[in-house]
Amino acid sequence: MISSLTGTVSHVGLHSAVLDVNGFGMQVQATPQTLSTLRLGNQARLNTSLIVREDSMTLFGFTDADEREVFETLLGVSGVGPRLALAVLAVYAPAAIRTAASSGDDKAFSKVPGIGPKGARRIVLELADKLIPLETDTPTTASGAWQSQVLAAMMGLGWSEKDAGSAIDAAVKDSPEIAASGDVGSILKLTLRRLGQDGARSSARASVN
């Protein structure tokens, strides 16, 4: 089993990256947050999980061992494959996932694209005693992490750090109640919608001029 990779980053895409490990280009699927930490030409180390299927072998990369553990635990849920498990980690930090699972918060999981109400209930039922908050986790971990998660997701979609940061600040200023919720998915959608509106206004002004 390949449990980690260390190499030079030779490519970073929207959903994956390639690390040059002793002359071998190893492609790794990862969340936008993880991909945002990689820089072309720099050395990087990722914890990995190898998923073997009849027709494929796919590596998934994570910034730390806890993120990998949550990913692999999610795979134990009926109907949850690696893509869906990665989607959960793209929306919530590992600590937030542990909290939601242990507290039976199925609504949190239903906010992940691809997971409906029935699937969310199944997740909390099957993970209630398998994903519990770590002793180092605090109640503010989930709510305090949304800024970096949303920023990383925006950068993963191609926005610069400056533009993404400005858009996030403007969006949460207009809707402080959503910011207070700490819901990464809702804040990300709000920010993208704000960027779309600003783009439309800029195009309108250019047409008038």
Short mmCIF file of N, CA and C in Angstrom, two decimals, residues 46-163:
data_model
loop_
_atom_site.label_atom_id
_atom_site.label_comp_id
_atom_site.label_asym_id
_atom_site.label_seq_id
_atom_site.Cartn_x
_atom_site.Cartn_y
_atom_site.Cartn_z
N LEU A 46 2.50 14.22 0.73
CA LEU A 46 1.08 13.98 0.94
C LEU A 46 0.87 12.60 1.53
N ASN A 47 -0.04 12.53 2.51
CA ASN A 47 -0.50 11.23 2.95
C ASN A 47 -1.43 10.71 1.87
N THR A 48 -1.40 9.43 1.58
CA THR A 48 -2.18 8.92 0.47
C THR A 48 -2.97 7.66 0.83
N SER A 49 -4.00 7.43 0.03
CA SER A 49 -4.81 6.21 0.14
C SER A 49 -4.98 5.67 -1.27
N LEU A 50 -4.63 4.42 -1.47
CA LEU A 50 -4.71 3.80 -2.80
C LEU A 50 -5.99 2.99 -2.90
N ILE A 51 -6.82 3.35 -3.88
CA ILE A 51 -8.08 2.65 -4.11
C ILE A 51 -7.92 1.79 -5.36
N VAL A 52 -8.07 0.50 -5.19
CA VAL A 52 -7.87 -0.44 -6.30
C VAL A 52 -9.23 -0.97 -6.77
N ARG A 53 -9.48 -0.83 -8.04
CA ARG A 53 -10.68 -1.38 -8.67
C ARG A 53 -10.25 -2.36 -9.76
N GLU A 54 -11.21 -3.07 -10.33
CA GLU A 54 -10.88 -4.05 -11.36
C GLU A 54 -10.17 -3.41 -12.55
N ASP A 55 -10.58 -2.18 -12.88
CA ASP A 55 -10.02 -1.52 -14.06
C ASP A 55 -9.20 -0.28 -13.76
N SER A 56 -8.90 -0.03 -12.49
CA SER A 56 -8.15 1.19 -12.18
C SER A 56 -7.47 1.10 -10.81
N MET A 57 -6.43 1.94 -10.66
CA MET A 57 -5.77 2.14 -9.38
C MET A 57 -5.63 3.65 -9.20
N THR A 58 -6.28 4.19 -8.18
CA THR A 58 -6.33 5.65 -8.00
C THR A 58 -5.77 6.05 -6.65
N LEU A 59 -4.87 7.03 -6.66
CA LEU A 59 -4.31 7.57 -5.43
C LEU A 59 -5.06 8.81 -5.01
N PHE A 60 -5.39 8.90 -3.74
CA PHE A 60 -6.01 10.09 -3.18
C PHE A 60 -5.06 10.68 -2.15
N GLY A 61 -4.85 12.01 -2.20
CA GLY A 61 -3.87 12.65 -1.34
C GLY A 61 -4.49 13.54 -0.29
N PHE A 62 -3.82 13.64 0.86
CA PHE A 62 -4.33 14.40 2.00
C PHE A 62 -3.20 15.14 2.70
N THR A 63 -3.54 16.26 3.30
CA THR A 63 -2.53 17.07 3.96
C THR A 63 -2.02 16.45 5.25
N ASP A 64 -2.87 15.64 5.92
CA ASP A 64 -2.42 15.01 7.16
C ASP A 64 -3.10 13.66 7.35
N ALA A 65 -2.64 12.93 8.35
CA ALA A 65 -3.13 11.57 8.59
C ALA A 65 -4.58 11.55 9.02
N ASP A 66 -5.04 12.58 9.75
CA ASP A 66 -6.42 12.60 10.21
C ASP A 66 -7.38 12.74 9.02
N GLU A 67 -7.02 13.58 8.07
CA GLU A 67 -7.86 13.75 6.88
C GLU A 67 -7.98 12.42 6.14
N ARG A 68 -6.88 11.69 6.04
CA ARG A 68 -6.91 10.38 5.39
C ARG A 68 -7.77 9.40 6.18
N GLU A 69 -7.65 9.44 7.49
CA GLU A 69 -8.43 8.52 8.32
C GLU A 69 -9.93 8.77 8.16
N VAL A 70 -10.32 10.04 8.13
CA VAL A 70 -11.74 10.36 7.95
C VAL A 70 -12.21 9.88 6.58
N PHE A 71 -11.39 10.09 5.56
CA PHE A 71 -11.71 9.64 4.20
C PHE A 71 -11.94 8.13 4.17
N GLU A 72 -11.01 7.38 4.73
CA GLU A 72 -11.11 5.93 4.69
C GLU A 72 -12.27 5.42 5.54
N THR A 73 -12.60 6.12 6.62
CA THR A 73 -13.75 5.73 7.44
C THR A 73 -15.05 5.98 6.69
N LEU A 74 -15.12 7.08 5.96
CA LEU A 74 -16.30 7.37 5.16
C LEU A 74 -16.54 6.29 4.10
N LEU A 75 -15.46 5.72 3.60
CA LEU A 75 -15.58 4.67 2.59
C LEU A 75 -16.27 3.42 3.13
N GLY A 76 -16.32 3.29 4.44
CA GLY A 76 -16.98 2.14 5.04
C GLY A 76 -18.48 2.26 5.08
N VAL A 77 -19.00 3.41 4.72
CA VAL A 77 -20.46 3.63 4.71
C VAL A 77 -21.05 3.10 3.41
N SER A 78 -22.15 2.41 3.50
CA SER A 78 -22.81 1.87 2.32
C SER A 78 -23.16 2.98 1.34
N GLY A 79 -22.76 2.81 0.10
CA GLY A 79 -23.09 3.79 -0.93
C GLY A 79 -22.14 4.96 -1.05
N VAL A 80 -21.12 5.00 -0.18
CA VAL A 80 -20.15 6.10 -0.23
C VAL A 80 -18.86 5.60 -0.89
N GLY A 81 -18.56 6.14 -2.07
CA GLY A 81 -17.34 5.80 -2.76
C GLY A 81 -16.28 6.86 -2.54
N PRO A 82 -15.10 6.70 -3.12
CA PRO A 82 -14.02 7.65 -2.90
C PRO A 82 -14.33 9.07 -3.38
N ARG A 83 -15.05 9.21 -4.50
CA ARG A 83 -15.38 10.55 -4.99
C ARG A 83 -16.28 11.29 -4.02
N LEU A 84 -17.27 10.57 -3.48
CA LEU A 84 -18.19 11.19 -2.55
C LEU A 84 -17.51 11.50 -1.22
N ALA A 85 -16.64 10.60 -0.77
CA ALA A 85 -15.90 10.84 0.47
C ALA A 85 -15.02 12.07 0.33
N LEU A 86 -14.41 12.23 -0.85
CA LEU A 86 -13.57 13.40 -1.10
C LEU A 86 -14.42 14.67 -1.15
N ALA A 87 -15.65 14.55 -1.67
CA ALA A 87 -16.55 15.70 -1.73
C ALA A 87 -16.90 16.18 -0.33
N VAL A 88 -17.06 15.25 0.60
CA VAL A 88 -17.36 15.62 1.99
C VAL A 88 -16.20 16.42 2.57
N LEU A 89 -14.97 15.96 2.30
CA LEU A 89 -13.79 16.66 2.80
C LEU A 89 -13.54 17.98 2.10
N ALA A 90 -14.12 18.15 0.91
CA ALA A 90 -13.99 19.42 0.20
C ALA A 90 -14.89 20.48 0.83
N VAL A 91 -15.93 20.03 1.53
CA VAL A 91 -16.87 20.96 2.16
C VAL A 91 -16.56 21.19 3.63
N TYR A 92 -16.16 20.13 4.33
CA TYR A 92 -15.93 20.23 5.77
C TYR A 92 -14.52 19.77 6.16
N ALA A 93 -13.98 20.41 7.17
CA ALA A 93 -12.70 19.97 7.74
C ALA A 93 -12.93 18.67 8.50
N PRO A 94 -11.88 17.84 8.67
CA PRO A 94 -12.04 16.58 9.39
C PRO A 94 -12.69 16.74 10.77
N ALA A 95 -12.32 17.77 11.50
CA ALA A 95 -12.89 17.98 12.83
C ALA A 95 -14.39 18.21 12.75
N ALA A 96 -14.84 18.96 11.73
CA ALA A 96 -16.27 19.24 11.57
C ALA A 96 -17.02 17.96 11.20
N ILE A 97 -16.40 17.10 10.39
CA ILE A 97 -17.02 15.84 10.00
C ILE A 97 -17.17 14.93 11.22
N ARG A 98 -16.14 14.88 12.05
CA ARG A 98 -16.21 14.08 13.26
C ARG A 98 -17.33 14.57 14.18
N THR A 99 -17.44 15.88 14.31
CA THR A 99 -18.47 16.46 15.17
C THR A 99 -19.85 16.15 14.64
N ALA A 100 -20.05 16.32 13.34
CA ALA A 100 -21.36 16.07 12.73
C ALA A 100 -21.76 14.60 12.86
N ALA A 101 -20.80 13.70 12.64
CA ALA A 101 -21.10 12.27 12.71
C ALA A 101 -21.44 11.84 14.14
N SER A 102 -20.67 12.30 15.10
CA SER A 102 -20.87 11.88 16.49
C SER A 102 -22.12 12.49 17.10
N SER A 103 -22.53 13.66 16.60
CA SER A 103 -23.71 14.33 17.15
C SER A 103 -24.99 14.01 16.37
N GLY A 104 -24.85 13.21 15.30
CA GLY A 104 -26.03 12.83 14.52
C GLY A 104 -26.56 13.95 13.66
N ASP A 105 -25.70 14.86 13.25
CA ASP A 105 -26.13 16.02 12.45
C ASP A 105 -26.20 15.63 10.97
N ASP A 106 -27.29 14.95 10.58
CA ASP A 106 -27.42 14.52 9.19
C ASP A 106 -27.60 15.68 8.23
N LYS A 107 -28.13 16.80 8.72
CA LYS A 107 -28.33 17.97 7.86
C LYS A 107 -26.99 18.49 7.32
N ALA A 108 -25.95 18.36 8.11
CA ALA A 108 -24.63 18.82 7.66
C ALA A 108 -24.19 18.02 6.43
N PHE A 109 -24.39 16.72 6.47
CA PHE A 109 -23.97 15.88 5.35
C PHE A 109 -24.86 16.06 4.13
N SER A 110 -26.12 16.41 4.34
CA SER A 110 -27.03 16.60 3.20
C SER A 110 -26.69 17.84 2.40
N LYS A 111 -25.82 18.68 2.94
CA LYS A 111 -25.40 19.89 2.23
C LYS A 111 -24.25 19.62 1.28
N VAL A 112 -23.72 18.41 1.33
CA VAL A 112 -22.63 18.04 0.42
C VAL A 112 -23.24 17.62 -0.92
N PRO A 113 -22.78 18.18 -2.04
CA PRO A 113 -23.31 17.79 -3.35
C PRO A 113 -23.21 16.28 -3.55
N GLY A 114 -24.34 15.66 -3.93
CA GLY A 114 -24.35 14.22 -4.17
C GLY A 114 -24.89 13.41 -3.02
N ILE A 115 -25.13 14.06 -1.88
CA ILE A 115 -25.68 13.34 -0.72
C ILE A 115 -27.08 13.87 -0.42
N GLY A 116 -28.07 13.01 -0.51
CA GLY A 116 -29.44 13.37 -0.21
C GLY A 116 -29.77 13.10 1.26
N PRO A 117 -31.01 13.40 1.67
CA PRO A 117 -31.41 13.19 3.07
C PRO A 117 -31.23 11.75 3.54
N LYS A 118 -31.61 10.77 2.71
CA LYS A 118 -31.46 9.37 3.12
C LYS A 118 -29.99 8.98 3.27
N GLY A 119 -29.18 9.43 2.32
CA GLY A 119 -27.76 9.14 2.40
C GLY A 119 -27.13 9.78 3.62
N ALA A 120 -27.54 10.99 3.95
CA ALA A 120 -27.00 11.70 5.11
C ALA A 120 -27.36 10.97 6.40
N ARG A 121 -28.60 10.49 6.49
CA ARG A 121 -29.01 9.74 7.69
C ARG A 121 -28.23 8.44 7.81
N ARG A 122 -27.98 7.79 6.67
CA ARG A 122 -27.21 6.55 6.70
C ARG A 122 -25.79 6.80 7.19
N ILE A 123 -25.21 7.92 6.77
CA ILE A 123 -23.84 8.25 7.17
C ILE A 123 -23.74 8.41 8.68
N VAL A 124 -24.65 9.19 9.28
CA VAL A 124 -24.55 9.42 10.72
C VAL A 124 -24.87 8.14 11.51
N LEU A 125 -25.75 7.30 10.97
CA LEU A 125 -26.08 6.05 11.66
C LEU A 125 -24.89 5.10 11.67
N GLU A 126 -24.19 5.02 10.54
CA GLU A 126 -23.08 4.08 10.42
C GLU A 126 -21.77 4.60 11.02
N LEU A 127 -21.68 5.93 11.18
CA LEU A 127 -20.42 6.50 11.67
C LEU A 127 -20.48 7.03 13.10
N ALA A 128 -21.64 6.93 13.73
CA ALA A 128 -21.82 7.52 15.06
C ALA A 128 -20.74 7.12 16.05
N ASP A 129 -20.33 5.85 16.04
CA ASP A 129 -19.33 5.39 17.00
C ASP A 129 -17.95 5.17 16.36
N LYS A 130 -17.82 5.57 15.10
CA LYS A 130 -16.55 5.37 14.40
C LYS A 130 -15.78 6.67 14.19
N LEU A 131 -16.49 7.78 14.06
CA LEU A 131 -15.86 9.09 13.92
C LEU A 131 -16.27 9.95 15.11
N ILE A 132 -15.36 10.11 16.03
CA ILE A 132 -15.64 10.93 17.21
C ILE A 132 -14.62 12.06 17.27
N PRO A 133 -14.99 13.20 17.86
CA PRO A 133 -14.05 14.32 17.95
C PRO A 133 -12.78 13.92 18.68
N LEU A 134 -11.65 14.38 18.18
CA LEU A 134 -10.38 14.11 18.84
C LEU A 134 -10.28 14.96 20.10
N GLU A 135 -9.45 14.55 21.03
CA GLU A 135 -9.31 15.29 22.28
C GLU A 135 -8.81 16.70 22.05
N THR A 136 -8.07 16.90 20.95
CA THR A 136 -7.51 18.23 20.69
C THR A 136 -8.51 19.14 20.00
N ASP A 137 -9.65 18.57 19.52
CA ASP A 137 -10.66 19.39 18.87
C ASP A 137 -11.38 20.24 19.89
N THR A 138 -11.76 21.45 19.51
CA THR A 138 -12.53 22.34 20.36
C THR A 138 -13.81 22.68 19.64
N PRO A 139 -14.85 23.18 20.36
CA PRO A 139 -16.10 23.52 19.73
C PRO A 139 -15.97 24.54 18.62
N THR A 140 -14.89 25.33 18.64
CA THR A 140 -14.76 26.38 17.63
C THR A 140 -14.01 25.92 16.39
N THR A 141 -13.52 24.69 16.41
CA THR A 141 -12.72 24.21 15.29
C THR A 141 -13.47 24.28 13.98
N ALA A 142 -14.73 23.77 13.98
CA ALA A 142 -15.49 23.70 12.73
C ALA A 142 -15.86 25.08 12.22
N SER A 143 -16.35 25.94 13.15
CA SER A 143 -16.81 27.25 12.72
C SER A 143 -15.65 28.19 12.39
N GLY A 144 -14.49 27.99 13.03
CA GLY A 144 -13.38 28.90 12.80
C GLY A 144 -12.55 28.57 11.59
N ALA A 145 -12.84 27.43 10.95
CA ALA A 145 -12.01 26.99 9.83
C ALA A 145 -12.57 27.37 8.47
N TRP A 146 -13.77 27.95 8.44
CA TRP A 146 -14.41 28.14 7.13
C TRP A 146 -13.66 29.13 6.25
N GLN A 147 -13.02 30.15 6.84
CA GLN A 147 -12.34 31.14 6.00
C GLN A 147 -11.28 30.50 5.12
N SER A 148 -10.40 29.71 5.73
CA SER A 148 -9.32 29.10 4.96
C SER A 148 -9.85 28.06 3.98
N GLN A 149 -10.93 27.37 4.35
CA GLN A 149 -11.50 26.35 3.47
C GLN A 149 -12.12 26.98 2.23
N VAL A 150 -12.89 28.06 2.44
CA VAL A 150 -13.53 28.74 1.30
C VAL A 150 -12.47 29.36 0.40
N LEU A 151 -11.46 29.99 1.00
CA LEU A 151 -10.39 30.60 0.22
C LEU A 151 -9.67 29.55 -0.62
N ALA A 152 -9.37 28.40 0.00
CA ALA A 152 -8.68 27.33 -0.71
C ALA A 152 -9.53 26.80 -1.86
N ALA A 153 -10.83 26.68 -1.62
CA ALA A 153 -11.73 26.19 -2.66
C ALA A 153 -11.79 27.17 -3.83
N MET A 154 -11.84 28.46 -3.53
CA MET A 154 -11.88 29.48 -4.58
C MET A 154 -10.59 29.44 -5.41
N MET A 155 -9.46 29.33 -4.73
CA MET A 155 -8.18 29.27 -5.44
C MET A 155 -8.09 28.00 -6.28
N GLY A 156 -8.69 26.92 -5.78
CA GLY A 156 -8.71 25.69 -6.54
C GLY A 156 -9.53 25.81 -7.80
N LEU A 157 -10.51 26.73 -7.79
CA LEU A 157 -11.34 26.97 -8.97
C LEU A 157 -10.71 27.96 -9.94
N GLY A 158 -9.54 28.47 -9.58
CA GLY A 158 -8.82 29.33 -10.52
C GLY A 158 -8.74 30.80 -10.14
N TRP A 159 -9.35 31.22 -9.04
CA TRP A 159 -9.29 32.63 -8.64
C TRP A 159 -7.98 32.90 -7.91
N SER A 160 -7.47 34.10 -8.04
CA SER A 160 -6.26 34.46 -7.31
C SER A 160 -6.62 34.63 -5.83
N GLU A 161 -5.61 34.51 -4.97
CA GLU A 161 -5.86 34.65 -3.54
C GLU A 161 -6.43 36.02 -3.20
N LYS A 162 -5.93 37.06 -3.88
CA LYS A 162 -6.41 38.42 -3.62
C LYS A 162 -7.86 38.58 -4.02
N ASP A 163 -8.20 38.15 -5.25
CA ASP A 163 -9.58 38.30 -5.73
C ASP A 163 -10.54 37.45 -4.91
#
